[in-house]
Coordinates of C-alpha atoms and ligand atoms in Angstrom, one line a residue:
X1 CA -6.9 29.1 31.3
X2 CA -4.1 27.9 33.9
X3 CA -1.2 30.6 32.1
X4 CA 1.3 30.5 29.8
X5 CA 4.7 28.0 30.1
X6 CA 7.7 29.0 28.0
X7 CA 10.3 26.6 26.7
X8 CA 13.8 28.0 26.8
X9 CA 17.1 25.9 26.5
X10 CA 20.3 25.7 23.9
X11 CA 19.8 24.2 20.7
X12 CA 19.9 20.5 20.2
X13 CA 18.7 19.7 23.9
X14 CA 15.5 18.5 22.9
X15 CA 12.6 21.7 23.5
X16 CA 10.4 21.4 20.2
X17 CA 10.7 17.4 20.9
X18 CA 9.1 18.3 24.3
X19 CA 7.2 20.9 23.2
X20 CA 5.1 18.5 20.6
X21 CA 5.4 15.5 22.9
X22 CA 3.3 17.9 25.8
X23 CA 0.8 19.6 23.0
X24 CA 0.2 15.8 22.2
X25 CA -2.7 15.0 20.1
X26 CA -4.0 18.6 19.9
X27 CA -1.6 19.1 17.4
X28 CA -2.6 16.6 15.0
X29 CA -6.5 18.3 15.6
X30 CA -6.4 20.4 12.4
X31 CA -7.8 22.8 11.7
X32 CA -9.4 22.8 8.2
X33 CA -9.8 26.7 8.2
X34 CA -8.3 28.2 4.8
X35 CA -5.5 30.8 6.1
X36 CA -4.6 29.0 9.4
X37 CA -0.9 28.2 9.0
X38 CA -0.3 26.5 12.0
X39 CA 2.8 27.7 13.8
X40 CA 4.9 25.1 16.0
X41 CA 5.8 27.4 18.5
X42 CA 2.6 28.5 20.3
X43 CA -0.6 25.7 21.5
X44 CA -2.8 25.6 23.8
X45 CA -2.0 22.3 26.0
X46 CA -3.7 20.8 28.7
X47 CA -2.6 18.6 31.9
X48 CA -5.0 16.8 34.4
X49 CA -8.1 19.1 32.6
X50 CA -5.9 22.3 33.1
X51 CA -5.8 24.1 29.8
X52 CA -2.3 26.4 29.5
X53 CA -0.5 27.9 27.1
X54 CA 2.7 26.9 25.7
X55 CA 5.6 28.1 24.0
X56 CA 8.9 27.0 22.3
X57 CA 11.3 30.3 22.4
X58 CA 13.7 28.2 20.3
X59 CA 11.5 28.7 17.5
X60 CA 12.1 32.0 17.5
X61 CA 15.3 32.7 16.2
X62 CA 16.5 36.2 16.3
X63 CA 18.6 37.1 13.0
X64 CA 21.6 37.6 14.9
X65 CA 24.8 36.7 13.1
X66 CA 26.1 35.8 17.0
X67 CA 27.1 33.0 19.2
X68 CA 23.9 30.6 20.7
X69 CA 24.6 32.6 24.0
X70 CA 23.2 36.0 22.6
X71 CA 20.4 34.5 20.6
X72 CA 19.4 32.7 23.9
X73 CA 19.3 35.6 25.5
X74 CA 16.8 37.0 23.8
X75 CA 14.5 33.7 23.8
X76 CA 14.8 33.6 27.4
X77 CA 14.3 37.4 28.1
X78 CA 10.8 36.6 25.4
X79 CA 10.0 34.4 28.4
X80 CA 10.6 36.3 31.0
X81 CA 8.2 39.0 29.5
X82 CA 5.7 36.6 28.5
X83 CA 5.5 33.7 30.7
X84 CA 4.0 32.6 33.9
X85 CA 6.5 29.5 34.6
X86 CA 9.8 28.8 32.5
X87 CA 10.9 25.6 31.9
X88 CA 14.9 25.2 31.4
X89 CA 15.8 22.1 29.1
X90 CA 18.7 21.0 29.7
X91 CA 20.6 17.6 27.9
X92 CA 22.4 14.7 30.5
X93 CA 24.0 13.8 27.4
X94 CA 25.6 16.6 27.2
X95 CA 26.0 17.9 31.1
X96 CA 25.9 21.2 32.3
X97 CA 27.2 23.7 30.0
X98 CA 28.6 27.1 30.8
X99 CA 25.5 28.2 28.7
X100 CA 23.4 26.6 30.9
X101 CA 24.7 28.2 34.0
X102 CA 24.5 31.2 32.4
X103 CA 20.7 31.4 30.8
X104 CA 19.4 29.9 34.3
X105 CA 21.5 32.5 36.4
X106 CA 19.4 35.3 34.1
X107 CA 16.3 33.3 34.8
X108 CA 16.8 33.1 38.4
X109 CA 17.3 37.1 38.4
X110 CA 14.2 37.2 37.0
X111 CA 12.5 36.2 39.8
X112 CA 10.2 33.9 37.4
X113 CA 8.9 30.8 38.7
X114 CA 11.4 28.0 36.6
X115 CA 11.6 24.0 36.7
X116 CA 14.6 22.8 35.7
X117 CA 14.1 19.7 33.2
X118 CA 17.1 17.5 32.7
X119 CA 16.3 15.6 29.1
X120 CA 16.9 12.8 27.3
X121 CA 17.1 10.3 30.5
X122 CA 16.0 8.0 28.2
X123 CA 16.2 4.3 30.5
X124 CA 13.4 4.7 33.2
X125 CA 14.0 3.8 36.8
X126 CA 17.9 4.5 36.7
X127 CA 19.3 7.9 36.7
X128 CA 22.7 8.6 35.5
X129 CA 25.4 9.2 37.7
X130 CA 25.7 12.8 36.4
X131 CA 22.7 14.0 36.7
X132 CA 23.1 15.5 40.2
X133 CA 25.6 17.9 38.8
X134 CA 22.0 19.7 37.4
X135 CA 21.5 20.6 41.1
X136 CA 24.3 23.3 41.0
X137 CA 22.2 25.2 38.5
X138 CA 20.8 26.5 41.9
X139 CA 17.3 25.8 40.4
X140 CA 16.0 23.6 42.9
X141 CA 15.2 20.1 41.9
X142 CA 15.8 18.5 38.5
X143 CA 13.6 16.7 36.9
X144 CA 14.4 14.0 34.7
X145 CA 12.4 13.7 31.5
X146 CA 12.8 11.7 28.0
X147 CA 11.0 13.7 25.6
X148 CA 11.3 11.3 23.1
X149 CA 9.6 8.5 25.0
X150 CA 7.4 10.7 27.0
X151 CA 8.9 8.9 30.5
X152 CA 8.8 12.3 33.2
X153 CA 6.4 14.7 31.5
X154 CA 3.8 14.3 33.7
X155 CA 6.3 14.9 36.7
X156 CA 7.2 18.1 34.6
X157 CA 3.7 19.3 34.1
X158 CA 3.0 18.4 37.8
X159 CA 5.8 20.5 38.7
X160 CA 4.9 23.7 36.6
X161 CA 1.9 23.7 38.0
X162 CA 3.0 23.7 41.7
X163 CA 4.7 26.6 40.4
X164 CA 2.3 28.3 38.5
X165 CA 1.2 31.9 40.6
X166 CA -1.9 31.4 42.1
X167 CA -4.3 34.0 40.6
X168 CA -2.9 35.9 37.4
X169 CA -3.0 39.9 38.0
X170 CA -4.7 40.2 34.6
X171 CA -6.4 43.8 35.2
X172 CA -10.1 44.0 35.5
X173 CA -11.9 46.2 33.2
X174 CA -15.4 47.7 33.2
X175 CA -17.6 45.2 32.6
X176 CA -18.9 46.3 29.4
X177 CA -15.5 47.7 28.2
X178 CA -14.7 46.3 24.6
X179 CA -11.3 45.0 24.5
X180 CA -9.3 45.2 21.3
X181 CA -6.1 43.9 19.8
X182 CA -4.9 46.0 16.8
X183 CA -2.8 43.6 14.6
X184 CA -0.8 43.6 11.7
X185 CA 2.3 43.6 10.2
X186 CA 5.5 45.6 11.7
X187 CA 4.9 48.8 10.1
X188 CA 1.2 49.0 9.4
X189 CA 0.5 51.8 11.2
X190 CA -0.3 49.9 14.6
X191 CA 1.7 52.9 16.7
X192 CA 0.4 55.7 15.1
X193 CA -3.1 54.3 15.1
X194 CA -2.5 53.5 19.1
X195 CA -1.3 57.1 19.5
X196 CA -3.7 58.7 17.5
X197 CA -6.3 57.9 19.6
X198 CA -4.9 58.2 22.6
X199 CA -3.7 61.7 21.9
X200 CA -7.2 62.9 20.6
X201 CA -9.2 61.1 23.0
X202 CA -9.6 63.9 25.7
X203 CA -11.0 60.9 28.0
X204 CA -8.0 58.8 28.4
X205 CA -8.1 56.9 31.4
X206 CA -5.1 54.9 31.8
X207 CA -2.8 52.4 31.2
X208 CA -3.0 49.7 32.9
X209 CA 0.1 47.2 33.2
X210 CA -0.9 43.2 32.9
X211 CA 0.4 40.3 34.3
X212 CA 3.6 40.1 32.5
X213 CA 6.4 42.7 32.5
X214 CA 6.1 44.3 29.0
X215 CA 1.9 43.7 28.7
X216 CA 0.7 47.4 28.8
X217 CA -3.4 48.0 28.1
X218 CA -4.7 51.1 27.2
X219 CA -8.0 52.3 28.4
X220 CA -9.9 54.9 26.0
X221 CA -13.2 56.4 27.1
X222 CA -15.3 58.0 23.8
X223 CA -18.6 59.1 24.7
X224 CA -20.0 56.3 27.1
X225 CA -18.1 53.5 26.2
X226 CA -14.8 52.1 26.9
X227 CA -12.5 50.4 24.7
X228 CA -9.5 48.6 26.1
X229 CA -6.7 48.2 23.6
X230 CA -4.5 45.3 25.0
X231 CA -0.9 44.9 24.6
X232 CA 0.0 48.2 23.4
X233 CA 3.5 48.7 25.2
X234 CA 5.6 47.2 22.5
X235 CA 2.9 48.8 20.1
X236 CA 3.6 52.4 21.5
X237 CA 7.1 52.5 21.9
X238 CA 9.0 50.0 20.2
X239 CA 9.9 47.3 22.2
X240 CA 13.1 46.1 23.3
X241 CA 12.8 42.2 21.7
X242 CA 13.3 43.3 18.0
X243 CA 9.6 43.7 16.4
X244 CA 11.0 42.8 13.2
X245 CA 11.5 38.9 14.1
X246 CA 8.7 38.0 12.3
X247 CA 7.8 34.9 14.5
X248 CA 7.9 36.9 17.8
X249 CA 5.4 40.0 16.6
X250 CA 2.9 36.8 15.5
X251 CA 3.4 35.3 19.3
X252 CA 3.0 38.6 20.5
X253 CA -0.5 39.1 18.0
X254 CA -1.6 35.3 19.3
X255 CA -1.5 36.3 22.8
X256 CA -3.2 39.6 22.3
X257 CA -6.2 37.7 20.1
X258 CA -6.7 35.5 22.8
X259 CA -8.0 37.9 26.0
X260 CA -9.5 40.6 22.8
X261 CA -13.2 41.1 21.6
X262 CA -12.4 42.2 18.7
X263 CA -9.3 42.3 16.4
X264 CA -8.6 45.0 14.1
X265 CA -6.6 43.4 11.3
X266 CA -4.5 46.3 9.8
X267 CA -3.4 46.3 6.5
X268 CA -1.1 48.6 5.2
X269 CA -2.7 50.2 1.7
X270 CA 0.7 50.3 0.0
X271 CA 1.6 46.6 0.5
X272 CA -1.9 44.4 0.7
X273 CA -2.5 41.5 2.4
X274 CA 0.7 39.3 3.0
X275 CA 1.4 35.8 4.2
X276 CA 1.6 36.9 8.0
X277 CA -1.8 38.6 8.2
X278 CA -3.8 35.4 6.9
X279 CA -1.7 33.6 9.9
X280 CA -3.1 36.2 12.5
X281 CA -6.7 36.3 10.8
X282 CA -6.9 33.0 10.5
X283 CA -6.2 32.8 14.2
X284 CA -8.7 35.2 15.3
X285 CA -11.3 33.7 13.1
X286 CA -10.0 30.4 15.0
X287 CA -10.9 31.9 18.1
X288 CA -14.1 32.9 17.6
X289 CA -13.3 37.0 18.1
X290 CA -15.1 39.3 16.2
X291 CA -13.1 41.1 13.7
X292 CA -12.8 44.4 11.7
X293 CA -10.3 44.6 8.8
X294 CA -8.6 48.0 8.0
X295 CA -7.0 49.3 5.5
X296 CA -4.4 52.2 7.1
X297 CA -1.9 54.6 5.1
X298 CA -5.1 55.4 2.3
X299 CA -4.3 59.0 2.6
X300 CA -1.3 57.7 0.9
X301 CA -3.0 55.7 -2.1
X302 CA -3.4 57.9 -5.4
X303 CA -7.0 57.1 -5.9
X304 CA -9.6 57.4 -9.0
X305 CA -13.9 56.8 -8.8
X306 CA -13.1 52.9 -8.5
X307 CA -9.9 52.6 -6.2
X308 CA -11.8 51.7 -3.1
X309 CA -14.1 48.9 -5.1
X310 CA -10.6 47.6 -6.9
X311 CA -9.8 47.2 -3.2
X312 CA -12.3 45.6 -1.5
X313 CA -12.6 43.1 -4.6
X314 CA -9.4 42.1 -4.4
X315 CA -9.2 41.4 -0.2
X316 CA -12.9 39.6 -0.8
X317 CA -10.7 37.0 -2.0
X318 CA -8.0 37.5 0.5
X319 CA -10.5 37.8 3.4
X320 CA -13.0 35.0 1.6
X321 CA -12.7 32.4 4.8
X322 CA -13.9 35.3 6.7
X323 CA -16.2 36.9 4.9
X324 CA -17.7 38.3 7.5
X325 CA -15.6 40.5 8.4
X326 CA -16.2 44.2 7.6
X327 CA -13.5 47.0 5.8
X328 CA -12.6 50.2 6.3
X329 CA -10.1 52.2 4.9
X330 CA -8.5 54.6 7.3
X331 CA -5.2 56.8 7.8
X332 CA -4.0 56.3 11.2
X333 CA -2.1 60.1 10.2
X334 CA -4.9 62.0 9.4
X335 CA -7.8 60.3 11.4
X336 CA -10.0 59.8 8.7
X337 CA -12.4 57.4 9.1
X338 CA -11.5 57.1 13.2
X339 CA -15.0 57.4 14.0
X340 CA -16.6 54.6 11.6
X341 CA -13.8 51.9 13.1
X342 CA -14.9 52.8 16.7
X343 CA -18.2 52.2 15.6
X344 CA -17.5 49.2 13.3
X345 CA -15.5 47.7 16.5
X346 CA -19.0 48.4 18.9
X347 CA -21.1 47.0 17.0
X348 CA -19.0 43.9 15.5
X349 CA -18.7 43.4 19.4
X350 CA -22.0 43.3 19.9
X351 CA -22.5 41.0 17.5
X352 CA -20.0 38.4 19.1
X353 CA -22.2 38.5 22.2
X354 CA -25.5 38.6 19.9
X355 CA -28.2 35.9 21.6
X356 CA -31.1 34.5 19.4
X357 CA -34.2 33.1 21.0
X358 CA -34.7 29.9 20.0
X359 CA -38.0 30.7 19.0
X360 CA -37.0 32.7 16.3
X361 CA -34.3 30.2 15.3
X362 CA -36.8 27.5 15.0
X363 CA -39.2 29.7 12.4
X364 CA -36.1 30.6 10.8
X365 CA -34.9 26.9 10.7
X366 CA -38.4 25.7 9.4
X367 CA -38.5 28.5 6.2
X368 CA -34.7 27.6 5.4
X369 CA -35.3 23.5 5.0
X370 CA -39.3 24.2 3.7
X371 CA -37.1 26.4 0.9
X372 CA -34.5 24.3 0.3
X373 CA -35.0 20.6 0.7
X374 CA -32.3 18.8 3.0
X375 CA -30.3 16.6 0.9
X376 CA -31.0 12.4 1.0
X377 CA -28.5 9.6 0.4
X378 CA -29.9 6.2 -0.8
X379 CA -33.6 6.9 0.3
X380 CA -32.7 8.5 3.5
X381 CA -33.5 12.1 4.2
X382 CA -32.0 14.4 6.5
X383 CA -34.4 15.8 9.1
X384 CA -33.4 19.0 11.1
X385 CA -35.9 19.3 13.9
X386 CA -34.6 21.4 16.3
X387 CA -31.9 24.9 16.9
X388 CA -31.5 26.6 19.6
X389 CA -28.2 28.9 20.6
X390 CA -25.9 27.1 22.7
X391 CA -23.2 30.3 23.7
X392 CA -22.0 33.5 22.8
X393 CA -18.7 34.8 22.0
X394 CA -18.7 33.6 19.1
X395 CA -22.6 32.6 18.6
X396 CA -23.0 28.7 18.5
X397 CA -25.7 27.2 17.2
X398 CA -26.7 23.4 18.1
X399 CA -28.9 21.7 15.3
X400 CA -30.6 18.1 16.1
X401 CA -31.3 16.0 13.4
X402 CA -31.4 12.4 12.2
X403 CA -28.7 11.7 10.7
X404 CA -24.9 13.5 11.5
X405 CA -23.4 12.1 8.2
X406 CA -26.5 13.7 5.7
X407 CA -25.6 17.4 7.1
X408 CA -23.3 17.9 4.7
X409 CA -20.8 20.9 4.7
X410 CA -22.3 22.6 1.6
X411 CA -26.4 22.1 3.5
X412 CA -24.2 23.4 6.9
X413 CA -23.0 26.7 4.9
X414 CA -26.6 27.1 3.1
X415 CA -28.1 27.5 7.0
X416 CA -25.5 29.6 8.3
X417 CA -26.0 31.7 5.1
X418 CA -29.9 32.3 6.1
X419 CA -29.0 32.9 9.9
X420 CA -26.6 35.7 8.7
X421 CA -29.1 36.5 6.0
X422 CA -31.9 37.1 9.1
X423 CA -29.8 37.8 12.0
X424 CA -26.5 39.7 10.6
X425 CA -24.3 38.9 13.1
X426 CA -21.6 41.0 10.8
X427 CA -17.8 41.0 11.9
X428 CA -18.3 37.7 13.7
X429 CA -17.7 34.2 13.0
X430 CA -20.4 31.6 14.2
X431 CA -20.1 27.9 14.9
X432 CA -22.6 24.8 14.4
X433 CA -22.8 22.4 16.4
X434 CA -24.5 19.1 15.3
X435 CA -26.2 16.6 17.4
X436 CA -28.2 13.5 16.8
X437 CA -31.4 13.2 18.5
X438 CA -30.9 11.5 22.0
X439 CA -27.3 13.0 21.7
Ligands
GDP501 P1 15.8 21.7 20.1 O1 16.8 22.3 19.2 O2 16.1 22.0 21.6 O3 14.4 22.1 19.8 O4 15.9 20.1 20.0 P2 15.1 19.1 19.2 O5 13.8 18.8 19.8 O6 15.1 19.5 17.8 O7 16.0 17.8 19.5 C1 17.3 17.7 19.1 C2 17.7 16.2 19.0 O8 17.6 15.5 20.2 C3 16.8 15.5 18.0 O9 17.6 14.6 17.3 C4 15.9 14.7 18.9 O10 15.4 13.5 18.4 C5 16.8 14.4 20.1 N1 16.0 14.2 21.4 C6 15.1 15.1 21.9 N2 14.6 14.6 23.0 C7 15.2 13.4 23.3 C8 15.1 12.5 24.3 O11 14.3 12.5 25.2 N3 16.0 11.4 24.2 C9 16.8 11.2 23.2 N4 17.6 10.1 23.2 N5 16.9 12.1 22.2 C10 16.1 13.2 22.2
GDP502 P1 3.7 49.8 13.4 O1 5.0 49.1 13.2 O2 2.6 48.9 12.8 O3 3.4 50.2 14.7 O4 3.7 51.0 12.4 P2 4.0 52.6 12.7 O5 2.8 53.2 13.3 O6 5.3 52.7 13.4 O7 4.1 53.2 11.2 C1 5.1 52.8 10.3 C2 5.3 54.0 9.3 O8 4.1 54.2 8.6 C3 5.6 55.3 10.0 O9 6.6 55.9 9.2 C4 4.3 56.0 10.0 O10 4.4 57.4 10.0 C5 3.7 55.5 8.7 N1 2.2 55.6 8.8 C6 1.4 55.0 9.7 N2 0.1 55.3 9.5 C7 0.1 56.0 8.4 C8 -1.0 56.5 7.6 O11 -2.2 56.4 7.9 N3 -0.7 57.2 6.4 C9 0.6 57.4 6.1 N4 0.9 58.0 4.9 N5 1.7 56.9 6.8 C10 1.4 56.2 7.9

């Protein structure tokens, strides 16, 4: 991973038109995972085999009855805290706006790397007259892009990466520290459960601030292990950027999932699984991170013999495209049940960096097909001759067989099914890979 890029610029000039034209084809890659909602403001991208993130602030709209100025603002000071290199989008068509001048003299402050793209300079070879009037945004050289037709991009990309800081300060952590994002819905409970913790925790080592401004980790020491709990500044006192724009606290979850072990998904008792928490599950599930599903506030829930089962029935459903994902039900207030997500966060962990030998996998692979015969089309059978565990984090499994187009999904599911069923691997998700022979 080369960092993350942020997109900031008034409305109109052209950002989620450049935004989609650099995420390219990966955005048309999707994703058949139920629950994965695909939001247009955060992708990975790549240049020149460089893999980076990217985001379009201008998705993010703050709910501010205000002029564009303010509501830019805030979209570029979101970049500022969360980005590596800023690009400024600017529109020739337009010129340069007192808007403009003003958003790129608070990114300068910043002291942010920031290339300056000039867009919709549509003709190639000829630039406009005007557009050397972008220089006295003091930014240093414009550079002139049609996101529409795609003419300059690579120029742009070529340019954020001359600008990208050399090594990230991403904060090194014990080697066998766990790291943890704790997500969820504003209000969950995230806070208290943060400060829970870190108040009982006699062992507290530190925070540790990350590579961007507001990216705060806190290290907890319980017994012999260390947990990291990333990106707990806006989680332990409110951040500034308004937690309650509901696109920003997603952002804010994605980046989180990405450089966590494990993700506690926390649901609040008294409101269930919403819309938002099968977007950040889905994306951890996505990612391959191991994941623990809590249920916070049930100190609060008037409960009978059967509440609990009513419970878990119900988010078996919610939860059903990751069902391997275990619950607990907790109260980030009273502590209870602290001690059984610590554990449940170890060993899903351990899980996620659970190896096989492919000796096992192979007796395991012969009892599944001798059980259950591989399925046939028109007199041709599928043969699987062959697993063995291609990576961890999350496990992946590559199968050889004849014939790609016999595995079927449901056959695909039935194996996975008896690896779990012999291996566990609980609170993580697993991948199969499948290869024809001489693949
Ligand atoms: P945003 O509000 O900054 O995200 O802007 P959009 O990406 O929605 O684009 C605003 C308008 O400008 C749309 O009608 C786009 O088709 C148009 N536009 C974007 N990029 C270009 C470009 O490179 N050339 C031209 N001619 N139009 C563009
Ligand atoms: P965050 O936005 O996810 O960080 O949520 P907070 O930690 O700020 O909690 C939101 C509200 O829920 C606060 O009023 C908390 O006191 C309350 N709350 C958090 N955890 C619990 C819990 O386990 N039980 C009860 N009854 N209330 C809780």
């Amino acid at each position: 991973m080369y960092g993350t890029v942020a997109i900031v610029g008034r409305p109109n000039v052209g950002k989620s038109t450049l935004f989609n034209r650099l995420v390219g084809k990966r955005m048309s890659i999707v994703d058949d995972t139920p629950g994965v909602t695909r939001d247009r403001i955060y992708s990975k991208a790549e240049w020149l085999g460089r893999e980076f993130t990217l985001i379009d602030t201008g998705g993010i709209e703050p709910d501010t009855k205000d002029i564009i100025l303010s509501q830019m603002r805030i979209q570029a000071q979101l970049a500022i805290d969360k980005a590596d290199v800023i690009i400024l989008v600017t529109d020739i068509t337009s010129g340069v706006t007192s808007t403009d001048a003003d958003v790129a003299d608070m990114l300068q402050k910043s002291g942010k790397p920031i290339v300056l793209c000039v867009n919709k300079c549509d003709s190639i070879g000829e630039l406009p007259a005007d557009f050397y009037e972008f220089y006295n945004l003091g930014l240093g050289e414009p550079i002139a892009v049609s996101s529409v037709h795609g003419h300059g991009t690579g120029d742009l990309l070529d340019a954020v990466f001359s600008a990208m800081p050399e090594k990230s300060d991403e904060p090194e952590y014990p080697e066998d520290a766990v790291k943890v994002a704790v997500i969820g819905k504003p209000n969950a409970g995230k806070s208290s459960l943060i400060n829970k913790i870190a108040g009982e925790e006699r062992m507290i080592v530190s925070d540790i601030a990350g590579t961007t401004r507001d990216s705060v980790d806190t290290v907890i020491k319980r017994g012999d292990d260390t947990y990291v709990f990333i990106d707990t500044a806006g989680i332990r006192r409110k951040s500034k950027v308004n937690e309650q724009i509901e696109k920003y606290s997603v952002l804010r979850a994605y980046m989180a999932i990405e450089r966590a072990d494990v993700c506690v998904i926390m649901i609040d008792a008294n409101e269930g699984f919403t819309e938002q928490d099968s977007k950040v599950a889905g994306y951890a599930h996505e990612q391959g991170k191991a994941s623990v599903i809590a249920i916070n506030k049930w100190d609060s829930i008037e409960k009978d013999g059967k509440t609990m089962q009513e419970f878990t029935k119900k988010l078996e459903v919610d939860f059903s495209f990751m069902s391997y994902a275990p619950f607990v039900f907790i109260s980030a207030l009273t502590g209870q049940r602290l001690d059984k997500l610590f554990e449940l966060i170890k060993y899903t962990s351990e899980q996620n960096a659970r190896r096989i030998s492919t000796g096992t996998l192979n007796d395991l692979l012969a009892y599944a097909t001798a059980r259950v015969q591989p399925p046939s089309d028109k007199g041709k059978r599928l043969k699987l001759y062959y697993m063995t565990q291609a990576s961890t984090k999350p496990p992946t499994f590559v199968i050889f067989c004849n014939k790609k187009d016999l595995f079927h999904y449901s056959y695909q599911r039935y194996i996975e099914n008896r690896i779990r069923e012999s291996f566990g691997l609980d609170g993580t998700p697993m991948k199969i890979i499948v290869r024809e022979r001489g693949e």
